[in-house]
Short mmCIF file of C-alpha atoms in Angstrom, two decimals:
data_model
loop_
_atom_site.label_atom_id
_atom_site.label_comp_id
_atom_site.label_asym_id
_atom_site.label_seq_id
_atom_site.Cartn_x
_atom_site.Cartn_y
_atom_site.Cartn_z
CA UNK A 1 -17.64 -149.50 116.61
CA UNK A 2 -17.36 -146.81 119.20
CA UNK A 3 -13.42 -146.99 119.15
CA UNK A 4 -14.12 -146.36 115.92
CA UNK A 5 -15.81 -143.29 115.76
CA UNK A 6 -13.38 -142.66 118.29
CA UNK A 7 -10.45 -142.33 116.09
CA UNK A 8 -12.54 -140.77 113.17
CA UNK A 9 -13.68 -137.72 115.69
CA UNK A 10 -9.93 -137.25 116.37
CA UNK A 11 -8.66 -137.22 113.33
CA UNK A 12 -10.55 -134.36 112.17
CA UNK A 13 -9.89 -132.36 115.16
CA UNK A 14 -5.84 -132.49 114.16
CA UNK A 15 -7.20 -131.67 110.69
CA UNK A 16 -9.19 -128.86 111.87
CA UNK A 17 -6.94 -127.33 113.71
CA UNK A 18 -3.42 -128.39 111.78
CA UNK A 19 -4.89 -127.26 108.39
CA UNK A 20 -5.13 -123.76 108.61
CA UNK A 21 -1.87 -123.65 110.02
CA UNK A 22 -0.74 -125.05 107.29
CA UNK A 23 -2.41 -122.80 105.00
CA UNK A 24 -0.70 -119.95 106.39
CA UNK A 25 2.62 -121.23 105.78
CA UNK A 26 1.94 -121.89 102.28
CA UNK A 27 0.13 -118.49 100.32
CA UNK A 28 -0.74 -118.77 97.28
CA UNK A 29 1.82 -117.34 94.92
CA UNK A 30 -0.01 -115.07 92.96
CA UNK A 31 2.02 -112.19 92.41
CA UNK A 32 1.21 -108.51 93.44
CA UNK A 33 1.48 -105.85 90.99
CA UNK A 34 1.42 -102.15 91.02
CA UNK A 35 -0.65 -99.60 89.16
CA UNK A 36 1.80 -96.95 89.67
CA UNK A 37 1.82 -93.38 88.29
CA UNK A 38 4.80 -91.85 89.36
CA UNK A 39 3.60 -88.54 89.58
CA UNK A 40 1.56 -89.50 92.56
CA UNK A 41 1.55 -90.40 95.95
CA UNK A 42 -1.19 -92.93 95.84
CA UNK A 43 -0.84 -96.28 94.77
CA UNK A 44 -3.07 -99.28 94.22
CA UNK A 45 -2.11 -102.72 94.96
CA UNK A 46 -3.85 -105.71 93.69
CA UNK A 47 -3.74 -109.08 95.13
CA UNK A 48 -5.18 -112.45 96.17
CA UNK A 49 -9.40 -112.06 95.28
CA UNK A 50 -8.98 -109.06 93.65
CA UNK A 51 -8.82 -107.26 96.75
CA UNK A 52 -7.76 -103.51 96.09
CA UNK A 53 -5.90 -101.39 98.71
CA UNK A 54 -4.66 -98.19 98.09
CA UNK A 55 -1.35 -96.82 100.36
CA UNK A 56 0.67 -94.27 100.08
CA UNK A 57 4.01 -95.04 98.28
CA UNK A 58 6.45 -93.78 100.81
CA UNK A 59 4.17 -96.58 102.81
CA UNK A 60 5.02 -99.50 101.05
CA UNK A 61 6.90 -102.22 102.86
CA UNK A 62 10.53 -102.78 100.98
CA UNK A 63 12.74 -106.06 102.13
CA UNK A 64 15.97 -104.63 103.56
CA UNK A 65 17.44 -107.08 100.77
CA UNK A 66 15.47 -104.67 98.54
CA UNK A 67 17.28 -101.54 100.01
CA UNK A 68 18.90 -100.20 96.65
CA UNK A 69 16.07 -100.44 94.49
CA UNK A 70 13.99 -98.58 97.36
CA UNK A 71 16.45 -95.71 97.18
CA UNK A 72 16.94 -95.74 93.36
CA UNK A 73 13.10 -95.38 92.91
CA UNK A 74 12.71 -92.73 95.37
CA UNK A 75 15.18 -90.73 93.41
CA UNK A 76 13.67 -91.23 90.35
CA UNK A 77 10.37 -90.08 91.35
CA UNK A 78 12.25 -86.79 93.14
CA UNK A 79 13.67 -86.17 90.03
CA UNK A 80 10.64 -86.93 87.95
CA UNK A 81 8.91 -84.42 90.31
CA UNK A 82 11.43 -81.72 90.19
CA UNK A 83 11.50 -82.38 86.26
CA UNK A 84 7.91 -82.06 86.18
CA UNK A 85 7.97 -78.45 88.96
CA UNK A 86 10.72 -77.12 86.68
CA UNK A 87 8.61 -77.94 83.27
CA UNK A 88 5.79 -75.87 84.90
CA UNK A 89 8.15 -72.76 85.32
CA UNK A 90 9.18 -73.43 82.01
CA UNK A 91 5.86 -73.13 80.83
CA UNK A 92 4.87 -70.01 82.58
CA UNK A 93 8.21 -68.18 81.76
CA UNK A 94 7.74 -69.00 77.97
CA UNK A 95 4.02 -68.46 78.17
CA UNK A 96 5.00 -64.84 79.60
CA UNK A 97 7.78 -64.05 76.87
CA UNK A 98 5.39 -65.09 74.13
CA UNK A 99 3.13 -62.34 75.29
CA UNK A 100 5.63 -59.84 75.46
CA UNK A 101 7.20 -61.03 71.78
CA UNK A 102 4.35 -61.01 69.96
CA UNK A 103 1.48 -58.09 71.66
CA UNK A 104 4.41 -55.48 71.43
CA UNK A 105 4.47 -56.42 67.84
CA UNK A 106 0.66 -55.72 67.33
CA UNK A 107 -0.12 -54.34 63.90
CA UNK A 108 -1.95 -55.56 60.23
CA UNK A 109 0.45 -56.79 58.08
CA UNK A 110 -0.84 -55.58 54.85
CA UNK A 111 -1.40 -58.92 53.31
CA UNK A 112 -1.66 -61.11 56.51
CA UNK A 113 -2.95 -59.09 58.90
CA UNK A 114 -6.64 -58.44 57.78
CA UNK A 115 -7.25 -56.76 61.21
CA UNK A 116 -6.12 -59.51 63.09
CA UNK A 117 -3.56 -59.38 65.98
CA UNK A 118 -0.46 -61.82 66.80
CA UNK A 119 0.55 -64.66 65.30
CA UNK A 120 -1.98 -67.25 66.36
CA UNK A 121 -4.17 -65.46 63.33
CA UNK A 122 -1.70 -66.35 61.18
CA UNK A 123 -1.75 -69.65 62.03
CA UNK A 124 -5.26 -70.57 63.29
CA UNK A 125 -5.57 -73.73 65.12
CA UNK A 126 -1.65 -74.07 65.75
CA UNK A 127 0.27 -73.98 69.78
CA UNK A 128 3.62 -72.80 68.36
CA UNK A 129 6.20 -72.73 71.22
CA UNK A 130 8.62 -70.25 71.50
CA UNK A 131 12.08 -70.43 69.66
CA UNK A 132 14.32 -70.51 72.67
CA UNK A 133 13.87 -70.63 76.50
CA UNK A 134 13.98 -67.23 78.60
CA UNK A 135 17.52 -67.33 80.08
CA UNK A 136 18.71 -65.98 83.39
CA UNK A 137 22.04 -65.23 82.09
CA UNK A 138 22.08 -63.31 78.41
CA UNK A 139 23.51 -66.31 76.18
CA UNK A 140 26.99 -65.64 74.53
CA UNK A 141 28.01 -66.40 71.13
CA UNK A 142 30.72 -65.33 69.12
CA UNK A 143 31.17 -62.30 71.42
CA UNK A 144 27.42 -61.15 70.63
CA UNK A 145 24.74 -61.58 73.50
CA UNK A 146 21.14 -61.23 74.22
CA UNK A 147 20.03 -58.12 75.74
CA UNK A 148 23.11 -55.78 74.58
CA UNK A 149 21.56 -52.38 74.47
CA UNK A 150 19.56 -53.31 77.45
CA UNK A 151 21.18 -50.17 79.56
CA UNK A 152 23.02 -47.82 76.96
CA UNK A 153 20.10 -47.97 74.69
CA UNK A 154 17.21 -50.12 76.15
CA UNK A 155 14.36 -48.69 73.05
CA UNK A 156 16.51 -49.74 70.14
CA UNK A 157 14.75 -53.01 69.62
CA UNK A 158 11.57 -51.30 69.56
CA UNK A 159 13.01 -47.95 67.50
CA UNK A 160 13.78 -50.71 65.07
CA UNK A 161 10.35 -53.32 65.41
CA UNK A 162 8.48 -49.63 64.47
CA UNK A 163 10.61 -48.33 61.80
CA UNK A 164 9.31 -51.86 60.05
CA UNK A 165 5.97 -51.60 60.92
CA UNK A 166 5.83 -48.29 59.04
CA UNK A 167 7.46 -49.98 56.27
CA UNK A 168 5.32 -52.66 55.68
CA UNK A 169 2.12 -50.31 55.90
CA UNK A 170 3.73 -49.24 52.59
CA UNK A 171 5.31 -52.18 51.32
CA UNK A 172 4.09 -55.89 52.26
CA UNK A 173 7.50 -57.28 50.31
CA UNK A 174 9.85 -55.16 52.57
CA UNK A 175 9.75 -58.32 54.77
CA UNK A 176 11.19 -60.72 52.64
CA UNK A 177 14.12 -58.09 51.30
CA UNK A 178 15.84 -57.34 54.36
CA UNK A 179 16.63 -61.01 55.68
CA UNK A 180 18.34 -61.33 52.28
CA UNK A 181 20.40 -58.01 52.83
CA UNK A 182 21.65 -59.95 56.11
CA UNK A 183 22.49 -63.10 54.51
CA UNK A 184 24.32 -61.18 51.76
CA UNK A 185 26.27 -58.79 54.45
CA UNK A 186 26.92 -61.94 56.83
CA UNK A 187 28.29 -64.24 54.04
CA UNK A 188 30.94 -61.72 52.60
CA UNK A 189 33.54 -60.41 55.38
CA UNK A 190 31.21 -60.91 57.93
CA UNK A 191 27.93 -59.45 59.61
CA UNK A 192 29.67 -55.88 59.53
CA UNK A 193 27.37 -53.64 57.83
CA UNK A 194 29.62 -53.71 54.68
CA UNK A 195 26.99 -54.16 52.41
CA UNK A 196 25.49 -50.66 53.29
CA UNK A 197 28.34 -48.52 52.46
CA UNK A 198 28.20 -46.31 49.02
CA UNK A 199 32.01 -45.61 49.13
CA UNK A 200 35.22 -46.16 51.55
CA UNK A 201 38.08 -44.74 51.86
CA UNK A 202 39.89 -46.31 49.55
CA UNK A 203 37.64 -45.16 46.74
CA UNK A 204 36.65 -48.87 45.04
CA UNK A 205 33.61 -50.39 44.08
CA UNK A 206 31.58 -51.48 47.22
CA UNK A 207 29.69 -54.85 47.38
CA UNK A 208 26.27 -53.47 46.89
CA UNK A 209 27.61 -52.53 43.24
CA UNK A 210 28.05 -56.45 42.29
CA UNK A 211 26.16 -58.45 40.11
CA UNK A 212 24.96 -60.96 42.94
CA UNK A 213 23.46 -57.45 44.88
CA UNK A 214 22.65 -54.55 42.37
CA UNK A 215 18.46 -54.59 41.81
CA UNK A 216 17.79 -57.21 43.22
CA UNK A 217 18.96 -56.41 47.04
CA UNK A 218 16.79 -53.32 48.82
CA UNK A 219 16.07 -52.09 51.96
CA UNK A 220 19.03 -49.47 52.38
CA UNK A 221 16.46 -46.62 53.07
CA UNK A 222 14.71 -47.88 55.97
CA UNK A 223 18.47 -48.48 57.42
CA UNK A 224 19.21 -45.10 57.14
CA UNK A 225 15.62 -43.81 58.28
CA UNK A 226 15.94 -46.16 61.60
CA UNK A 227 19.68 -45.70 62.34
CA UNK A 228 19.03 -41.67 62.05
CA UNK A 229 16.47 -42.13 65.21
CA UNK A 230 18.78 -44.35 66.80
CA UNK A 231 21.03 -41.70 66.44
CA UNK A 232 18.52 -38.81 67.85
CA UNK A 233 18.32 -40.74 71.00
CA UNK A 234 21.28 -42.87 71.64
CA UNK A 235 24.24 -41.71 69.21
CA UNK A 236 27.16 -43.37 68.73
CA UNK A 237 26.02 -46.69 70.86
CA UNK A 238 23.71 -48.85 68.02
CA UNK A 239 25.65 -50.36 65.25
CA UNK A 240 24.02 -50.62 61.53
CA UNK A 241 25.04 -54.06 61.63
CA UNK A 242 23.05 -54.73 64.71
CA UNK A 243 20.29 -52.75 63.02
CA UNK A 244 19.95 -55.41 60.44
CA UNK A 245 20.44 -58.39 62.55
CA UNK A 246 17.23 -57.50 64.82
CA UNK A 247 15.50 -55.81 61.69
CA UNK A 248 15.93 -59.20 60.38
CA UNK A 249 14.36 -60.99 63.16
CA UNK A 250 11.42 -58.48 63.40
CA UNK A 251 10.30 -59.15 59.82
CA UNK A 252 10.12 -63.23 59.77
CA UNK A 253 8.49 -62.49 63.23
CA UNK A 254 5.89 -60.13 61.28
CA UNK A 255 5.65 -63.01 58.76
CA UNK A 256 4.49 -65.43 61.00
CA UNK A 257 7.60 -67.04 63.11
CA UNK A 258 7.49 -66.96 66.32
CA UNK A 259 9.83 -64.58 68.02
CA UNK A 260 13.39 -65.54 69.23
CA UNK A 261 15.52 -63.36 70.37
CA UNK A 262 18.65 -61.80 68.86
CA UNK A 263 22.14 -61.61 70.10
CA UNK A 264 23.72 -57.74 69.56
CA UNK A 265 26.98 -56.35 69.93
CA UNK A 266 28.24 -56.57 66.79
CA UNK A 267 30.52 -53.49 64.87
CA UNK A 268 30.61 -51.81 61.60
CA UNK A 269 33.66 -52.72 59.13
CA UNK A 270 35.29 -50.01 57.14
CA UNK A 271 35.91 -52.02 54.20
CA UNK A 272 33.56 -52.90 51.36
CA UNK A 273 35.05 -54.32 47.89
CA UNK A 274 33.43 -55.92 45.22
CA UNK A 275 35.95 -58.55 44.66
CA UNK A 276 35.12 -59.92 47.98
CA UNK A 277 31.33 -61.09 46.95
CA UNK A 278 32.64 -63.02 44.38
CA UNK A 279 32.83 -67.11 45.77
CA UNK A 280 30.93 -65.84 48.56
CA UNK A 281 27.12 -65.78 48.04
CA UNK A 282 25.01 -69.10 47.36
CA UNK A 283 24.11 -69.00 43.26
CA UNK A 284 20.73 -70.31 41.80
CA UNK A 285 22.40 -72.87 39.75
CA UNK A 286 24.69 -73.71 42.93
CA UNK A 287 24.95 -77.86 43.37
CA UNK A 288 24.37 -79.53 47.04
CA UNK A 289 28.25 -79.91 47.44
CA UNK A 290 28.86 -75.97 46.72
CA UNK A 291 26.22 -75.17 48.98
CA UNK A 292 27.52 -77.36 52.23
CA UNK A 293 30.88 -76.54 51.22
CA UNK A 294 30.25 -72.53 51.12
CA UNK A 295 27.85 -73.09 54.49
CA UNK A 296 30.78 -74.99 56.29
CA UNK A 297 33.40 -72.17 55.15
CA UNK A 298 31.13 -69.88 57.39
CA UNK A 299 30.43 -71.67 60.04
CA UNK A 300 27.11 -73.76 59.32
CA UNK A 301 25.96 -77.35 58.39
CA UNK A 302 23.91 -78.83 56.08
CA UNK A 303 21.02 -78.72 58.33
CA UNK A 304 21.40 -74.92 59.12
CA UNK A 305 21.76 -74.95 55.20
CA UNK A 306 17.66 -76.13 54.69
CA UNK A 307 16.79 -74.31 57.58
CA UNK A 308 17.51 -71.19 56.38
CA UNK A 309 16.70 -71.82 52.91
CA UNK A 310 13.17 -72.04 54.43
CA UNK A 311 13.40 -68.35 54.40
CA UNK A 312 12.42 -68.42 50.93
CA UNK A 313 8.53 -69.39 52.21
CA UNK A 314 7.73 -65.55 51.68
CA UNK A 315 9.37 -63.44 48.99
CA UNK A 316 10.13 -63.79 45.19
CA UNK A 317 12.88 -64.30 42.49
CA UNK A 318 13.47 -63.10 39.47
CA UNK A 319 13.36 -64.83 36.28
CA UNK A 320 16.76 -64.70 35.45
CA UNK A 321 17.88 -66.47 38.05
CA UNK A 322 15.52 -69.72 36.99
CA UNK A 323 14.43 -69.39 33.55
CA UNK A 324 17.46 -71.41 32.21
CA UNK A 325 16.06 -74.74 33.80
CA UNK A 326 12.99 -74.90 31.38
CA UNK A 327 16.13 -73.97 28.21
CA UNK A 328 17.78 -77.58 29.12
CA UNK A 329 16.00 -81.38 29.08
CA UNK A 330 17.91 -82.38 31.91
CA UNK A 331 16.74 -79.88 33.90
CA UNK A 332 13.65 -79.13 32.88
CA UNK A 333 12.73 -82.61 34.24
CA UNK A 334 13.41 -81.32 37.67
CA UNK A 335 9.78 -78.86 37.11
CA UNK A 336 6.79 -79.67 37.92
CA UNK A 337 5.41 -78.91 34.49
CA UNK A 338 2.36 -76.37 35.73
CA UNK A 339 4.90 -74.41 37.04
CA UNK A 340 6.97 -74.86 33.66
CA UNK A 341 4.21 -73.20 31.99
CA UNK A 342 3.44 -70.33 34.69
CA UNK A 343 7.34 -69.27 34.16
CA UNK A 344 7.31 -69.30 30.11
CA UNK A 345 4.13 -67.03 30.90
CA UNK A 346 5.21 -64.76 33.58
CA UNK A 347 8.47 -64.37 32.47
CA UNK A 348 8.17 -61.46 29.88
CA UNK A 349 11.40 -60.30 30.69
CA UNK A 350 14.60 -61.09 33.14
CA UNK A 351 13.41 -58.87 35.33
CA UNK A 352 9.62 -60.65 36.12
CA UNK A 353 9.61 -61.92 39.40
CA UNK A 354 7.35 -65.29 40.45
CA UNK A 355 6.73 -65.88 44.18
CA UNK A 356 8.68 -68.43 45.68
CA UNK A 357 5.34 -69.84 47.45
CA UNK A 358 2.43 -68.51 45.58
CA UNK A 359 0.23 -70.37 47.84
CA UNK A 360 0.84 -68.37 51.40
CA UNK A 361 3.81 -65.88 49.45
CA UNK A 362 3.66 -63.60 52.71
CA UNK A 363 3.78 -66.17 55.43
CA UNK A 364 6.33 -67.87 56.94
CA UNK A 365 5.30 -71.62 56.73
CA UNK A 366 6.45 -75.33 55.79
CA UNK A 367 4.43 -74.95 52.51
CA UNK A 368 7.40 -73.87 50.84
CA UNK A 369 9.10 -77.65 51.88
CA UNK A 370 6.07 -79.41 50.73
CA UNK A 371 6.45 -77.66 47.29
CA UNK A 372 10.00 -78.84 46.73
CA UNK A 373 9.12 -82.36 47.46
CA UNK A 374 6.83 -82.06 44.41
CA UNK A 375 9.04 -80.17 42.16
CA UNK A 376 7.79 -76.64 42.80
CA UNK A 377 11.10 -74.81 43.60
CA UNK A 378 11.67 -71.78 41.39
CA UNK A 379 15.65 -72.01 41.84
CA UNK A 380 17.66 -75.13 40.99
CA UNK A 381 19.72 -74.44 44.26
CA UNK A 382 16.85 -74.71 46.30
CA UNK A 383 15.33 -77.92 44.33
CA UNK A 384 18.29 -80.04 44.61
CA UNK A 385 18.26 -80.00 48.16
CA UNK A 386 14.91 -82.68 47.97
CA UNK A 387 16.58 -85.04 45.70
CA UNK A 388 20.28 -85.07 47.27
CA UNK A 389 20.44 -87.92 49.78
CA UNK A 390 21.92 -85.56 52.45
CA UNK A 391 19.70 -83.41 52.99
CA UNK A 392 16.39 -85.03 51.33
CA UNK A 393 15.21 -86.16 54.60
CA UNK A 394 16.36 -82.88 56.50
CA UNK A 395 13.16 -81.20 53.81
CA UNK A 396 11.10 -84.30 54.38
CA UNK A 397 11.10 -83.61 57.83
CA UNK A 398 10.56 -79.85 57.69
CA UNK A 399 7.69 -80.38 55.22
CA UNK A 400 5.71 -82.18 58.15
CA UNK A 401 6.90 -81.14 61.21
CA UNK A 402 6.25 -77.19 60.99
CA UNK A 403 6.94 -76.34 64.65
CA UNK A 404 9.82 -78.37 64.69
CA UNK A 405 11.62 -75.74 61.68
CA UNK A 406 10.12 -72.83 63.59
CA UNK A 407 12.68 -73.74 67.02
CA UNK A 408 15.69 -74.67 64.51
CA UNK A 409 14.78 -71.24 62.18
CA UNK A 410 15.95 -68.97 65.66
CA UNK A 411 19.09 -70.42 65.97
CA UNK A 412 20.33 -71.21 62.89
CA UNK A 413 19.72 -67.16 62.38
CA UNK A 414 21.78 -66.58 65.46
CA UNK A 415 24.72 -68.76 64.19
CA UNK A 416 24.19 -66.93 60.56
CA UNK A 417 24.56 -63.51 62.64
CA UNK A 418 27.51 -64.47 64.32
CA UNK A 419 29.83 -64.70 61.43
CA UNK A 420 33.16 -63.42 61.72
CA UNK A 421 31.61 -60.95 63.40
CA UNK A 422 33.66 -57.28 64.77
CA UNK A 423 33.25 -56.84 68.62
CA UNK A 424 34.75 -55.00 71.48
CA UNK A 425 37.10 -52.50 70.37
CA UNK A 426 36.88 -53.48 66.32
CA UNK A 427 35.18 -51.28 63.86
CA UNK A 428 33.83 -49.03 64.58
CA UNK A 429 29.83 -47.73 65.19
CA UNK A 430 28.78 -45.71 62.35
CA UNK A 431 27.01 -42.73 62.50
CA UNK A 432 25.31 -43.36 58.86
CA UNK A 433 25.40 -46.60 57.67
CA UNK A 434 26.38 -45.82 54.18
CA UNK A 435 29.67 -43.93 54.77
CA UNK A 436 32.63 -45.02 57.03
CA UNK A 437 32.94 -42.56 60.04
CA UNK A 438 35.95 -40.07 59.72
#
């Protein structure tokens, strides 16, 4: 009996001592995981128990077999941290150009305004980022570039921002006419001032004279008032067409975009004909495939097409130019009928004019989208684009996604002001804008 106990007090001494040996050899194989952020330093490692232990990432063990992955994650998270140090100056370099954009453009617009400053009263509640980035380098396109006048005439931009201010103290609707002067000077020989002139040289009818311009195109006097200061102190160096290009920018800006800034160097043309309007300017009855087509001719795609169409959030139109739609079935069916009935009312004669947006007419805004998604365009042109398949979804998008048309609205106006533009030694600078220098 005693051998017995014996052997039974010796086999649990090897087990004793060979079983946590064992144990040792064999973990259990619960895997580790990582709560990882990889903006930090710090990271917490769960394992066997629950146990928590937080290291230091550059601490962490890696197999040599594991050598690759070790390297390709410390990259990452250098780049992620650069990306993240380089957002930050982003931030604070946008955060200082909005300030400067939109305080040196501190007045009441008539309508808007209501003694508030800047744009964020225009549109309460909203973070609107700015249009483009600040760049080191002045961008180039088309031979134009940012910051032109900067040391042969460094107040034109803000000769020009106050010659509009004083304007629209007067008259709210200035702000919606002079964007459509630049359209209709852009799209017809190029952004050369051409629309401005009263005669040329060779004594023909000038482009302000056709049917497509006439009454229904105005702003030619505050040209001429802020080109004659331009003039007073830096003559000879500020083109008209340049005038209109950052005249244009300053009254969308004064509407409620955000600003964006505007490439200059352009030149004045010395030739204006009537003849050369005609096939050149979008028409209210104009299908999808004219539209594109005539966009593509100068330049821009469909999208730039219902971005800039956008522009018709603030401003009006004039009865002739939609009044047909309610004359035919077909496309009287394309009206919302409320707004059938408000143009049968308002439109006493062909020269009535309805607001494009009644809701916010002065304010630049994605209300005017919304509207065309429910049938509330005032131009056939301009409803068509929500029901073709190409660019249906382009207004769709716009109609929700506000901000997003705000950074496309910049440079689609940039591409529109770079069309076959006059640089360098072409044209010439005028010293009035309505008569070609001799």
């Amino acid at each position: 009996m005693a051998a017995k106990v014996g052997i039974f007090a010796a086999i649990l001494l090897v087990c004793a001592i060979l079983l946590p040996l064992l144990a040792s050899s064999f973990p259990n194989h619960r895997p580790e995981f990582l709560e990882h952020d990889s903006s930090k330093t710090d990271v917490t490692i769960h394992g066997d128990n629950n146990n928590v232990v937080h290291a230091n990432v550059n601490d962490i063990a890696i197999p040599s077999s594991n050598y690759e992955t070790r390297n390709e994650r410390s990259l990452k998270e250098k780049k992620k941290s650069n990306k993240n140090k380089n957002k930050n100056k982003k931030n604070k370099k946008e955060m200082k150009s909005h300030k400067h954009g939109f305080e040196a453009f501190n007045f009441e617009h008539p309508l808007i305004g209501g003694g508030h400053h800047g744009y964020s009263h225009v549109f309460p509640g909203y973070n609107v980022d700015l249009i483009t980035e600040e760049h080191e380098q002045p961008e180039i396109l088309g031979g134009l570039r940012e910051g032109f006048y900067q040391n042969t005439c460094p107040q034109a931009e803000q000769i020009i921002k106050n010659g509009l201010i004083r304007a629209l103290q007067n008259d709210s609707t200035i702000a919606a006419a002079i964007p459509r002067l630049f359209l209709h000077d852009c799209f017809v020989k190029g952004c050369d001032g051409s629309i401005f002139l009263d005669t040329t040289p060779s004594g023909g009818k000038v482009e302000k004279l056709s049917p497509s311009n006439g009454v229904t195109v105005k702003g030619f006097e505050l040209i001429d008032e802020i080109k004659a200061e331009l003039e007073e102190n830096c003559p000879g160096i500020v083109s008209c067409s340049d005038v209109l290009a950052y005249l244009s920018r300053d009254a969308f800006v004064a509407s409620g975009l955000p600003y964006y800034e505007v490439s200059g160097g352009r030149r004045d043309g010395m030739e204006s004909r009537i003849e050369n309007v005609v096939g050149n300017l979008p028409l209210p009855d104009d299908t999808v495939d004219q539209m594109i087509h005539l966009f593509n001719r100068k330049g821009l795609n469909a999208e730039d097409l219902v971005v800039l169409i956008g522009a018709h959030s603030i401003g009006v139109a004039h009865c002739f130019n939609f009044l047909y739609r309610m004359d035919t079935p077909e496309k009287a069916q394309m009206v919302d009928p409320r707004l059938g009935g408000v143009m049968k009312f308002t439109c006493t004669s062909e020269m009535s004019t309805i607001a494009f947006d009644a809701t916010t007419q002065y304010k630049m805004d994605s209300v005017f989208y919304k509207q065309l998604l429910m049938k509330k365009g005032l131009l056939e042109s301009d409803q068509v684009l929500a029901q073709d398949i190409r660019t249906r979804g382009l207004v769709q998008r716009f109609s929700n996604d506000e901000v997003g048309w705000f950074n496309k609205f910049g440079v689609a106006m940039n591409k529109l002001g770079a069309v076959e533009v006059l640089t360098g030694n072409q044209g010439q600078i005028r010293k009035q804008c309505r008569a070609v220098n001799l």
